[in-house]
Short mmCIF file of the C-alpha atoms (twelve columns), coordinates in Angstrom:
data_MODEL
# 
_entry.id   MODEL 
# 
loop_
_atom_site.group_PDB 
_atom_site.id 
_atom_site.type_symbol 
_atom_site.label_atom_id 
_atom_site.label_alt_id 
_atom_site.label_comp_id 
_atom_site.label_asym_id 
_atom_site.label_seq_id 
_atom_site.Cartn_x 
_atom_site.Cartn_y 
_atom_site.Cartn_z 
_atom_site.pdbx_PDB_model_num 
ATOM 1   C CA . MET A 1   27.509  23.286  -13.101 1 
ATOM 2   C CA . THR A 2   26.830  19.527  -12.973 1 
ATOM 3   C CA . GLN A 3   24.027  18.523  -15.342 1 
ATOM 4   C CA . GLN A 4   21.132  16.433  -14.025 1 
ATOM 5   C CA . PRO A 5   22.070  13.232  -15.943 1 
ATOM 6   C CA . ASP A 6   25.619  13.452  -14.573 1 
ATOM 7   C CA . LEU A 7   24.275  14.018  -11.063 1 
ATOM 8   C CA . LEU A 8   22.009  10.958  -11.364 1 
ATOM 9   C CA . ALA A 9   24.901  8.832   -12.598 1 
ATOM 10  C CA . LEU A 10  27.047  9.968   -9.670  1 
ATOM 11  C CA . PHE A 11  24.261  9.144   -7.227  1 
ATOM 12  C CA . ILE A 12  23.841  5.623   -8.651  1 
ATOM 13  C CA . LYS A 13  27.585  5.042   -8.555  1 
ATOM 14  C CA . ALA A 14  27.714  6.185   -4.907  1 
ATOM 15  C CA . ALA A 15  24.769  3.933   -4.002  1 
ATOM 16  C CA . LEU A 16  26.443  0.908   -5.591  1 
ATOM 17  C CA . SER A 17  29.640  1.719   -3.721  1 
ATOM 18  C CA . ALA A 18  27.718  1.886   -0.441  1 
ATOM 19  C CA . PHE A 19  26.421  -1.662  -0.988  1 
ATOM 20  C CA . PRO A 20  29.368  -3.533  -2.509  1 
ATOM 21  C CA . ASP A 21  27.809  -6.969  -1.913  1 
ATOM 22  C CA . CYS A 22  24.643  -6.121  -3.886  1 
ATOM 23  C CA . THR A 23  24.473  -6.977  -7.568  1 
ATOM 24  C CA . ALA A 24  21.555  -4.622  -8.210  1 
ATOM 25  C CA . LEU A 25  19.595  -1.707  -6.750  1 
ATOM 26  C CA . HIS A 26  15.835  -2.260  -6.541  1 
ATOM 27  C CA . ILE A 27  13.611  0.794   -7.069  1 
ATOM 28  C CA . PRO A 28  9.983   -0.162  -6.332  1 
ATOM 29  C CA . TRP A 29  6.779   1.633   -7.346  1 
ATOM 30  C CA . LEU A 30  8.436   3.897   -9.867  1 
ATOM 31  C CA . PRO A 31  5.828   5.930   -11.814 1 
ATOM 32  C CA . THR A 32  6.307   5.153   -15.481 1 
ATOM 33  C CA . ASN A 33  5.085   8.619   -16.497 1 
ATOM 34  C CA . SER A 34  7.705   10.395  -14.381 1 
ATOM 35  C CA . SER A 35  10.854  12.165  -15.511 1 
ATOM 36  C CA . LEU A 36  12.875  9.984   -13.109 1 
ATOM 37  C CA . PHE A 37  11.714  6.835   -14.910 1 
ATOM 38  C CA . SER A 38  12.767  8.305   -18.244 1 
ATOM 39  C CA . SER A 39  16.124  9.391   -16.856 1 
ATOM 40  C CA . LEU A 40  16.857  6.009   -15.289 1 
ATOM 41  C CA . GLN A 41  16.024  4.227   -18.546 1 
ATOM 42  C CA . THR A 42  18.685  6.221   -20.360 1 
ATOM 43  C CA . VAL A 43  21.245  6.479   -17.566 1 
ATOM 44  C CA . ASP A 44  24.897  6.465   -18.680 1 
ATOM 45  C CA . THR A 45  26.086  2.909   -17.959 1 
ATOM 46  C CA . VAL A 46  29.775  3.868   -18.114 1 
ATOM 47  C CA . ARG A 47  29.447  6.809   -15.704 1 
ATOM 48  C CA . SER A 48  27.042  5.147   -13.264 1 
ATOM 49  C CA . GLY A 49  28.347  1.570   -13.384 1 
ATOM 50  C CA . ALA A 50  24.763  0.286   -13.670 1 
ATOM 51  C CA . ALA A 51  22.361  -0.713  -16.423 1 
ATOM 52  C CA . PRO A 52  18.547  -0.464  -16.092 1 
ATOM 53  C CA . TYR A 53  16.389  -3.595  -16.254 1 
ATOM 54  C CA . LEU A 54  12.607  -3.890  -15.923 1 
ATOM 55  C CA . PRO A 55  11.853  -7.224  -14.223 1 
ATOM 56  C CA . CYS A 56  8.122   -6.926  -15.043 1 
ATOM 57  C CA . ARG A 57  6.772   -6.258  -18.517 1 
ATOM 58  C CA . ASP A 58  3.250   -5.523  -17.328 1 
ATOM 59  C CA . HIS A 59  2.944   -2.237  -15.459 1 
ATOM 60  C CA . THR A 60  0.637   -2.149  -12.442 1 
ATOM 61  C CA . THR A 61  -1.439  0.766   -11.150 1 
ATOM 62  C CA . HIS A 62  -0.912  2.688   -7.941  1 
ATOM 63  C CA . TYR A 63  -4.016  4.246   -6.369  1 
ATOM 64  C CA . SER A 64  -4.252  7.226   -4.045  1 
ATOM 65  C CA . ILE A 65  -6.706  9.828   -2.784  1 
ATOM 66  C CA . SER A 66  -6.208  13.573  -2.764  1 
ATOM 67  C CA . LEU A 67  -8.122  14.711  0.300   1 
ATOM 68  C CA . CYS A 68  -10.564 17.588  -0.050  1 
ATOM 69  C CA . PRO A 69  -11.400 20.391  2.391   1 
ATOM 70  C CA . THR A 70  -14.497 18.423  3.455   1 
ATOM 71  C CA . PHE A 71  -15.626 14.801  3.318   1 
ATOM 72  C CA . ASP A 72  -18.718 15.780  1.315   1 
ATOM 73  C CA . GLU A 73  -16.500 17.355  -1.363  1 
ATOM 74  C CA . TYR A 74  -14.514 14.131  -1.562  1 
ATOM 75  C CA . LEU A 75  -17.685 12.040  -1.868  1 
ATOM 76  C CA . ALA A 76  -18.826 14.277  -4.715  1 
ATOM 77  C CA . LYS A 77  -15.791 13.088  -6.709  1 
ATOM 78  C CA . LEU A 78  -16.897 9.452   -6.473  1 
ATOM 79  C CA . THR A 79  -19.446 7.840   -8.741  1 
ATOM 80  C CA . HIS A 80  -23.057 7.771   -7.635  1 
ATOM 81  C CA . LYS A 81  -22.894 3.976   -7.471  1 
ATOM 82  C CA . THR A 82  -19.856 3.988   -5.145  1 
ATOM 83  C CA . ARG A 83  -21.463 6.519   -2.789  1 
ATOM 84  C CA . TYR A 84  -24.751 4.623   -2.774  1 
ATOM 85  C CA . GLN A 85  -23.177 1.228   -2.092  1 
ATOM 86  C CA . ALA A 86  -20.942 2.575   0.700   1 
ATOM 87  C CA . ARG A 87  -23.828 4.286   2.486   1 
ATOM 88  C CA . LYS A 88  -26.048 1.234   2.003   1 
ATOM 89  C CA . ALA A 89  -23.353 -1.001  3.535   1 
ATOM 90  C CA . LEU A 90  -22.960 1.413   6.463   1 
ATOM 91  C CA . LYS A 91  -26.711 1.410   7.118   1 
ATOM 92  C CA . LYS A 92  -26.948 -2.382  6.853   1 
ATOM 93  C CA . LEU A 93  -24.043 -3.030  9.246   1 
ATOM 94  C CA . ARG A 94  -25.302 -0.399  11.684  1 
ATOM 95  C CA . GLU A 95  -28.702 -2.102  11.782  1 
ATOM 96  C CA . TYR A 96  -27.052 -5.493  12.311  1 
ATOM 97  C CA . CYS A 97  -25.105 -4.051  15.240  1 
ATOM 98  C CA . GLY A 98  -28.224 -2.620  16.806  1 
ATOM 99  C CA . ASN A 99  -26.910 0.888   16.135  1 
ATOM 100 C CA . GLN A 100 -23.841 0.053   18.255  1 
ATOM 101 C CA . LEU A 101 -21.232 0.631   15.543  1 
ATOM 102 C CA . GLU A 102 -18.112 2.551   16.539  1 
ATOM 103 C CA . LEU A 103 -14.898 3.627   14.831  1 
ATOM 104 C CA . VAL A 104 -11.914 3.832   17.197  1 
ATOM 105 C CA . ARG A 105 -8.752  5.722   16.235  1 
ATOM 106 C CA . ILE A 106 -5.522  4.271   17.674  1 
ATOM 107 C CA . GLU A 107 -2.796  6.862   18.262  1 
ATOM 108 C CA . GLN A 108 -1.736  6.512   21.904  1 
ATOM 109 C CA . ALA A 109 0.646   4.073   23.590  1 
ATOM 110 C CA . GLU A 110 -1.999  2.905   26.070  1 
ATOM 111 C CA . GLN A 111 -4.196  1.764   23.149  1 
ATOM 112 C CA . ILE A 112 -1.604  -0.461  21.500  1 
ATOM 113 C CA . GLN A 113 -2.070  -3.709  23.421  1 
ATOM 114 C CA . ALA A 114 -5.853  -3.640  23.009  1 
ATOM 115 C CA . PHE A 115 -5.455  -2.848  19.300  1 
ATOM 116 C CA . LEU A 116 -3.044  -5.729  18.695  1 
ATOM 117 C CA . ASP A 117 -5.245  -8.126  20.673  1 
ATOM 118 C CA . ALA A 118 -8.291  -7.191  18.597  1 
ATOM 119 C CA . ALA A 119 -6.513  -6.956  15.225  1 
ATOM 120 C CA . ALA A 120 -4.805  -10.325 15.683  1 
ATOM 121 C CA . GLU A 121 -8.152  -11.943 16.525  1 
ATOM 122 C CA . VAL A 122 -9.871  -10.402 13.500  1 
ATOM 123 C CA . SER A 123 -6.924  -11.359 11.296  1 
ATOM 124 C CA . ARG A 124 -7.239  -15.024 12.258  1 
ATOM 125 C CA . ASN A 125 -10.827 -15.004 10.947  1 
ATOM 126 C CA . SER A 126 -10.155 -13.036 7.748   1 
ATOM 127 C CA . TRP A 127 -9.792  -14.247 4.172   1 
ATOM 128 C CA . GLN A 128 -6.249  -12.880 4.141   1 
ATOM 129 C CA . HIS A 129 -5.227  -15.368 6.844   1 
ATOM 130 C CA . ASP A 130 -6.044  -18.373 4.656   1 
ATOM 131 C CA . ALA A 131 -4.579  -16.815 1.523   1 
ATOM 132 C CA . LEU A 132 -1.552  -14.939 2.884   1 
ATOM 133 C CA . GLY A 133 -0.996  -16.180 6.419   1 
ATOM 134 C CA . ALA A 134 -1.025  -14.181 9.663   1 
ATOM 135 C CA . GLN A 135 -1.322  -10.465 8.928   1 
ATOM 136 C CA . MET A 136 -0.900  -9.163  12.474  1 
ATOM 137 C CA . GLU A 137 1.490   -10.225 15.205  1 
ATOM 138 C CA . ASN A 138 0.718   -9.856  18.889  1 
ATOM 139 C CA . SER A 139 3.841   -10.082 20.997  1 
ATOM 140 C CA . HIS A 140 5.845   -8.068  23.486  1 
ATOM 141 C CA . GLU A 141 8.264   -7.124  20.693  1 
ATOM 142 C CA . GLU A 142 5.397   -5.928  18.520  1 
ATOM 143 C CA . VAL A 143 4.022   -3.776  21.350  1 
ATOM 144 C CA . GLU A 144 7.452   -2.179  21.710  1 
ATOM 145 C CA . ARG A 145 7.640   -1.546  17.975  1 
ATOM 146 C CA . TYR A 146 4.230   0.157   17.900  1 
ATOM 147 C CA . THR A 147 5.171   2.177   20.974  1 
ATOM 148 C CA . GLN A 148 8.141   3.491   19.023  1 
ATOM 149 C CA . PHE A 149 5.784   4.488   16.206  1 
ATOM 150 C CA . VAL A 150 3.796   6.495   18.772  1 
ATOM 151 C CA . ARG A 151 6.975   8.237   19.978  1 
ATOM 152 C CA . GLN A 152 7.737   9.136   16.369  1 
ATOM 153 C CA . GLY A 153 4.211   10.537  15.979  1 
ATOM 154 C CA . VAL A 154 3.339   8.392   12.945  1 
ATOM 155 C CA . LEU A 155 0.909   5.760   14.269  1 
ATOM 156 C CA . ARG A 156 -2.703  6.065   13.100  1 
ATOM 157 C CA . CYS A 157 -4.595  2.764   13.182  1 
ATOM 158 C CA . TYR A 158 -8.313  2.042   13.356  1 
ATOM 159 C CA . LEU A 159 -10.714 -0.532  14.771  1 
ATOM 160 C CA . LEU A 160 -14.341 -0.974  13.782  1 
ATOM 161 C CA . LEU A 161 -16.417 -2.211  16.708  1 
ATOM 162 C CA . CYS A 162 -19.812 -3.893  16.497  1 
ATOM 163 C CA . LYS A 163 -21.504 -4.133  19.913  1 
ATOM 164 C CA . GLY A 164 -18.089 -3.564  21.473  1 
ATOM 165 C CA . GLU A 165 -16.374 -6.366  19.504  1 
ATOM 166 C CA . ALA A 166 -13.818 -5.675  16.770  1 
ATOM 167 C CA . VAL A 167 -14.956 -6.762  13.297  1 
ATOM 168 C CA . ALA A 168 -12.358 -4.957  11.160  1 
ATOM 169 C CA . PHE A 169 -9.013  -3.189  11.544  1 
ATOM 170 C CA . VAL A 170 -6.592  -0.997  9.626   1 
ATOM 171 C CA . ARG A 171 -2.933  -0.612  10.415  1 
ATOM 172 C CA . GLY A 172 -1.894  2.804   9.176   1 
ATOM 173 C CA . PHE A 173 0.782   5.463   9.483   1 
ATOM 174 C CA . GLN A 174 0.749   9.184   8.816   1 
ATOM 175 C CA . PHE A 175 3.726   11.444  8.277   1 
ATOM 176 C CA . SER A 176 4.802   14.284  5.958   1 
ATOM 177 C CA . GLY A 177 1.202   14.866  4.939   1 
ATOM 178 C CA . VAL A 178 0.632   11.316  3.695   1 
ATOM 179 C CA . TYR A 179 -1.538  8.587   5.219   1 
ATOM 180 C CA . TYR A 180 -0.258  5.084   4.443   1 
ATOM 181 C CA . TYR A 181 -2.964  2.412   4.328   1 
ATOM 182 C CA . SER A 182 -0.614  -0.365  5.360   1 
ATOM 183 C CA . ARG A 183 -2.668  -3.441  6.275   1 
ATOM 184 C CA . THR A 184 -6.317  -4.302  6.783   1 
ATOM 185 C CA . GLY A 185 -8.607  -7.203  7.614   1 
ATOM 186 C CA . PHE A 186 -12.197 -7.964  8.555   1 
ATOM 187 C CA . ASP A 187 -14.171 -10.807 10.087  1 
ATOM 188 C CA . ALA A 188 -15.092 -13.132 7.210   1 
ATOM 189 C CA . ASP A 189 -18.251 -14.210 9.052   1 
ATOM 190 C CA . LEU A 190 -19.636 -10.723 8.376   1 
ATOM 191 C CA . ASN A 191 -18.716 -10.688 4.702   1 
ATOM 192 C CA . ASN A 192 -22.340 -10.003 3.676   1 
ATOM 193 C CA . TYR A 193 -22.213 -6.764  5.689   1 
ATOM 194 C CA . ALA A 194 -19.016 -5.448  4.036   1 
ATOM 195 C CA . PRO A 195 -17.251 -4.370  7.263   1 
ATOM 196 C CA . GLY A 196 -14.058 -3.628  5.335   1 
ATOM 197 C CA . LYS A 197 -15.821 -1.178  3.040   1 
ATOM 198 C CA . VAL A 198 -17.633 0.415   5.990   1 
ATOM 199 C CA . LEU A 199 -14.361 0.837   7.887   1 
ATOM 200 C CA . LEU A 200 -12.708 2.499   4.881   1 
ATOM 201 C CA . TYR A 201 -15.675 4.865   4.452   1 
ATOM 202 C CA . LEU A 202 -15.631 5.905   8.125   1 
ATOM 203 C CA . LEU A 203 -11.832 6.107   8.157   1 
ATOM 204 C CA . LEU A 204 -11.835 8.513   5.221   1 
ATOM 205 C CA . GLU A 205 -14.467 10.619  6.959   1 
ATOM 206 C CA . ASP A 206 -12.249 10.777  10.065  1 
ATOM 207 C CA . LEU A 207 -9.171  11.660  7.989   1 
ATOM 208 C CA . HIS A 208 -11.017 14.644  6.534   1 
ATOM 209 C CA . LYS A 209 -12.047 15.900  9.974   1 
ATOM 210 C CA . HIS A 210 -9.135  15.112  12.314  1 
ATOM 211 C CA . ASN A 211 -5.531  16.099  11.539  1 
ATOM 212 C CA . PRO A 212 -6.117  15.620  7.810   1 
ATOM 213 C CA . PRO A 213 -3.226  14.561  5.570   1 
ATOM 214 C CA . TYR A 214 -2.893  15.778  2.002   1 
ATOM 215 C CA . THR A 215 -2.798  12.332  0.435   1 
ATOM 216 C CA . PHE A 216 -4.111  8.861   1.184   1 
ATOM 217 C CA . ASN A 217 -1.702  6.215   -0.141  1 
ATOM 218 C CA . PHE A 218 -3.314  2.836   -0.842  1 
ATOM 219 C CA . GLN A 219 0.130   1.202   -1.046  1 
ATOM 220 C CA . GLU A 220 0.539   -1.799  -3.328  1 
ATOM 221 C CA . GLY A 221 -2.220  -4.022  -4.648  1 
ATOM 222 C CA . ASP A 222 -4.830  -3.574  -7.353  1 
ATOM 223 C CA . TYR A 223 -8.185  -4.282  -5.742  1 
ATOM 224 C CA . GLU A 224 -11.632 -3.217  -6.919  1 
ATOM 225 C CA . TYR A 225 -12.428 -1.154  -3.821  1 
ATOM 226 C CA . LYS A 226 -9.263  0.898   -4.366  1 
ATOM 227 C CA . ARG A 227 -10.333 1.741   -7.901  1 
ATOM 228 C CA . HIS A 228 -13.736 2.869   -6.594  1 
ATOM 229 C CA . PHE A 229 -12.501 5.067   -3.739  1 
ATOM 230 C CA . ALA A 230 -9.363  6.485   -5.352  1 
ATOM 231 C CA . THR A 231 -9.229  9.912   -6.947  1 
ATOM 232 C CA . ASP A 232 -5.816  9.443   -8.557  1 
ATOM 233 C CA . CYS A 233 -4.066  6.548   -10.270 1 
ATOM 234 C CA . ARG A 234 -0.824  6.194   -12.152 1 
ATOM 235 C CA . PRO A 235 1.018   3.323   -13.821 1 
ATOM 236 C CA . LYS A 236 4.046   2.097   -11.909 1 
ATOM 237 C CA . THR A 237 6.678   -0.566  -12.159 1 
ATOM 238 C CA . ASP A 238 9.726   -1.955  -10.410 1 
ATOM 239 C CA . LEU A 239 13.136  -1.202  -11.884 1 
ATOM 240 C CA . LEU A 240 16.498  -2.792  -11.237 1 
ATOM 241 C CA . LEU A 241 19.779  -0.981  -11.685 1 
ATOM 242 C CA . VAL A 242 22.073  -3.945  -12.248 1 
ATOM 243 C CA . ARG A 243 25.770  -3.649  -11.608 1 
ATOM 244 C CA . ALA A 244 27.645  -3.308  -14.887 1 
ATOM 245 C CA . ASP A 245 31.236  -3.587  -13.648 1 
ATOM 246 C CA . TRP A 246 33.319  -6.754  -13.713 1 
ATOM 247 C CA . ARG A 247 32.237  -7.812  -10.214 1 
ATOM 248 C CA . GLY A 248 28.598  -8.239  -11.032 1 
ATOM 249 C CA . SER A 249 28.155  -8.097  -14.795 1 
ATOM 250 C CA . CYS A 250 28.589  -11.825 -15.492 1 
ATOM 251 C CA . ILE A 251 26.194  -12.897 -12.736 1 
ATOM 252 C CA . ASN A 252 23.665  -10.251 -13.719 1 
ATOM 253 C CA . LYS A 253 23.793  -11.115 -17.418 1 
ATOM 254 C CA . LEU A 254 23.096  -14.762 -16.599 1 
ATOM 255 C CA . ALA A 255 20.289  -13.863 -14.158 1 
ATOM 256 C CA . ILE A 256 18.681  -11.474 -16.665 1 
ATOM 257 C CA . ALA A 257 18.905  -14.032 -19.463 1 
ATOM 258 C CA . LEU A 258 17.246  -16.691 -17.286 1 
ATOM 259 C CA . HIS A 259 14.568  -14.234 -16.185 1 
ATOM 260 C CA . ARG A 260 13.778  -13.306 -19.798 1 
ATOM 261 C CA . VAL A 261 13.422  -16.991 -20.676 1 
ATOM 262 C CA . TYR A 262 11.043  -17.341 -17.735 1 
ATOM 263 C CA . GLN A 263 8.991   -14.317 -18.834 1 
ATOM 264 C CA . ASP A 264 8.791   -15.619 -22.422 1 
ATOM 265 C CA . SER A 265 7.633   -19.004 -21.133 1 
ATOM 266 C CA . VAL A 266 4.909   -17.402 -18.999 1 
ATOM 267 C CA . ALA A 267 3.757   -15.259 -21.946 1 
ATOM 268 C CA . ARG A 268 3.518   -18.325 -24.200 1 
ATOM 269 C CA . LEU A 269 1.591   -20.276 -21.574 1 
ATOM 270 C CA . LYS A 270 -0.858  -17.390 -21.214 1 
ATOM 271 C CA . LYS A 271 -1.441  -17.385 -24.967 1 
ATOM 272 C CA . LEU A 272 -1.969  -21.147 -24.972 1 
ATOM 273 C CA . THR A 273 -4.412  -20.840 -22.071 1 
ATOM 274 C CA . LYS A 274 -6.395  -18.134 -23.831 1 
ATOM 275 C CA . GLY A 275 -6.350  -20.191 -27.022 1 
# 
């Protein structure tokens, strides 16, 4: 019977063969405490035709939430401070909106155009727009793409309305028991009312009550609010399986050497800055 290390080597070799023009396979968000990470670090270079390389020395953290039977049980897992601040923000924003605060779940095709209109408008007035550029597109092609998500049964977005006007949005997807928190934004003019935090709080309440998934995936990014609302976290990193045969080895060795010089330079600059 084929042993697991041999099976992994065969899989890597087949993957490299399927993409002959690629000099490396990129495996993102790989948990560093997983058996797969350990196996890939010691993979047989001769059998697989690939050698492992970690492009980042500093591991990041991936955050997620294991949903509970009820929303109250989930809240009980959070710190008292997190619960208090979330409820205080909800009360404050609700008062500002004259008690006209509404969470709208977007799952149907007829909701898509209105969602994209509102999300694109909110995005233009969010901090992400200045820092990262446009976060939401609003075009005929985008409507078609979201319609396809509806047909696949994976679309689950949200809008937070204040007096009927959108002040925050979340683009999300749910499938195989996992909710993917893909993209979010809120009106920067209401920053003092924490509409993003309020939307997340109400969204999590809705996820516990309506078609609940097993897991809430925060996706990439290490932000303070994720640390506060998450119930699970694990270190993760990106790993490259660089081609070790004659076609790619020379290019990869040069690229890796240059990247290591770059990393050493950054590390030295950080030390100088701290000094």
